[in-house]
DNA sequence: GGCTTACGATACGAGACCGTCTCGTATTGG
DNA sequence: CCAATACGAGACGGTCTCGTATCGTAAGCC
C-alpha cells in the first residue's frame, strides 16, 4: 500500500516485512472503525492490534502523526475522470463517488473522526488538505467552470458557493447521521434538484 | 448557566458556589477552543484551568461524559421562531442563525470537535442529538412543509433531502474550512440559489 | 557460515490522568 | 458556638502510554 520509506534501499541484512507494514495500517483502520478517536489511538494499542512489536512500528514511523498520514493516504482511491458527456453527468459521477466512499463503512466512521480530530494537529490537517482535498476540489471546480462556459450553469454563479451547494448535502448527511445510510440515487437527486431548483413551475 | 443538580435542595452547611459551576464550564470551553479534542480533555486539566480542586468537579458531575453534556448545553441559544412572513425569509433566518453560531468562534472550533468526537461515545451523541439537533430539525421541517403547502416549494420534494440541501452547504463550509469565514449574505445566497436552481433561464 | 538487519516480545523509567481521600479553611443554618 | 457541607490543594495507588533498549530468533546477502 504505502511505503513509508522509499529512499536508501538497505541491502544488508533482513529486509523489512511488507506484511508488517500492511498489518499496522490495517490495525489502525480497524481501531478507527470501531469508534476510537484519532487522539485516543496509541502506538502501543495499534501494535497490539496488529500483532506486532512496538519497535516494528517505531522502525517505520517516527511518531503517531507520521503514521496517521500514511493511514489516511491508504484510503485514497483515484477520483473519477470527468467523462465530459455532460456537466450534469460529471457532477453526478463525482457525488456518486463520494457516496460510495461514505458507504464504504471504512471511511464513514473514519472521515468523521479524521476531519475534526485533524484540526487539533494543524500540520496534519494541512498536509491532508493539500494532498487530498485540494485535488478533488480542483477537479470539481473544473467541471463547474466547464458548465458555466457551456451554458448549463448560470454565468453569474460563484464557483466556490456552487461547489458547496453540490457537495455540502452529501457531506453533511454522511457526517451527521451515518447510520441513516446514503441511499441509492442520492447523487442524482441532489444534482438535479440543485440544478433545477426547488421552486415550482420553472 | 446550567445547574447540574436542581433537586434535593440541601440546606445544611455551605452551599455550592455557582462561581465554581461557571468556572468549570468556562474552562472546558476555553480548552476546546484552543484546539483540544473532546477525547483529550481531562478532568484534571479542566480543574487546573478553572483554578478549582478536582473534588469540586467530581462533586458536581460523575464523570467526563456528564460534564461534556452540560458544556454543550451551555452553548445553546433559542433558535429563532419562524416569522411566517414567507418561507424564503424563514429559511434565510434559520441559515443566518447557523451562520452566526458558526462565526461565534467559540462554536466554530468547538462544533467540529464535538460533532465527530461525539460519535465515539454513542450515548453522549444520542443525548445531544435528541436534545438539540432534533428540535432544530423539526423546526426546519415545519417551515419546509409550510412551503410545500403554500406552493413556494414543489410538491414532489422529499423534505428530508430538502433539509440537507439548505443546511448542508452551510454546515460543510463551517466544518471544513473554518478560517475562510462564513461571509455576510451567505444565508441568502444559499437559500435563493437552491430555490431558483442553478440552471439558467428559468 | 558469517554478517547484518528485522522480527515479536517484553522490560524499563518517565509521565499523564484516573477517582478517592484527606488536609486545613470557609461559609452556611440552627 | 456547633454541626454540616463546600472550598482549593494535593497525596495516593492504579492504569495507561510514551519512546528506548535488550532479549533470542528469523531471514536475507556475501
PDB file of C-alpha atoms in Angstrom, chain A residues 10 12 27 43 70 110 135 140 146 172 189 191 198:
ATOM      1  CA  UNK A  10      19.228  -1.047   2.509  1.00  0.00           C
ATOM      2  CA  UNK A  12      22.357  -5.632   4.147  1.00  0.00           C
ATOM      3  CA  UNK A  27      -4.901  -2.340  12.599  1.00  0.00           C
ATOM      4  CA  UNK A  43       1.076   3.291  19.088  1.00  0.00           C
ATOM      5  CA  UNK A  70       0.047   7.162   5.861  1.00  0.00           C
ATOM      6  CA  UNK A 110     -13.427   7.358   9.821  1.00  0.00           C
ATOM      7  CA  UNK A 135      -7.109  17.812  -5.782  1.00  0.00           C
ATOM      8  CA  UNK A 140     -14.905  19.699  -9.218  1.00  0.00           C
ATOM      9  CA  UNK A 146     -16.966  23.977 -17.978  1.00  0.00           C
ATOM     10  CA  UNK A 172     -23.371  16.790   5.918  1.00  0.00           C
ATOM     11  CA  UNK A 189     -31.375  13.711  -6.723  1.00  0.00           C
ATOM     12  CA  UNK A 191     -27.554  17.294  -8.574  1.00  0.00           C
ATOM     13  CA  UNK A 198     -36.812  23.847  -5.526  1.00  0.00           C
TER      14      UNK A 198
END
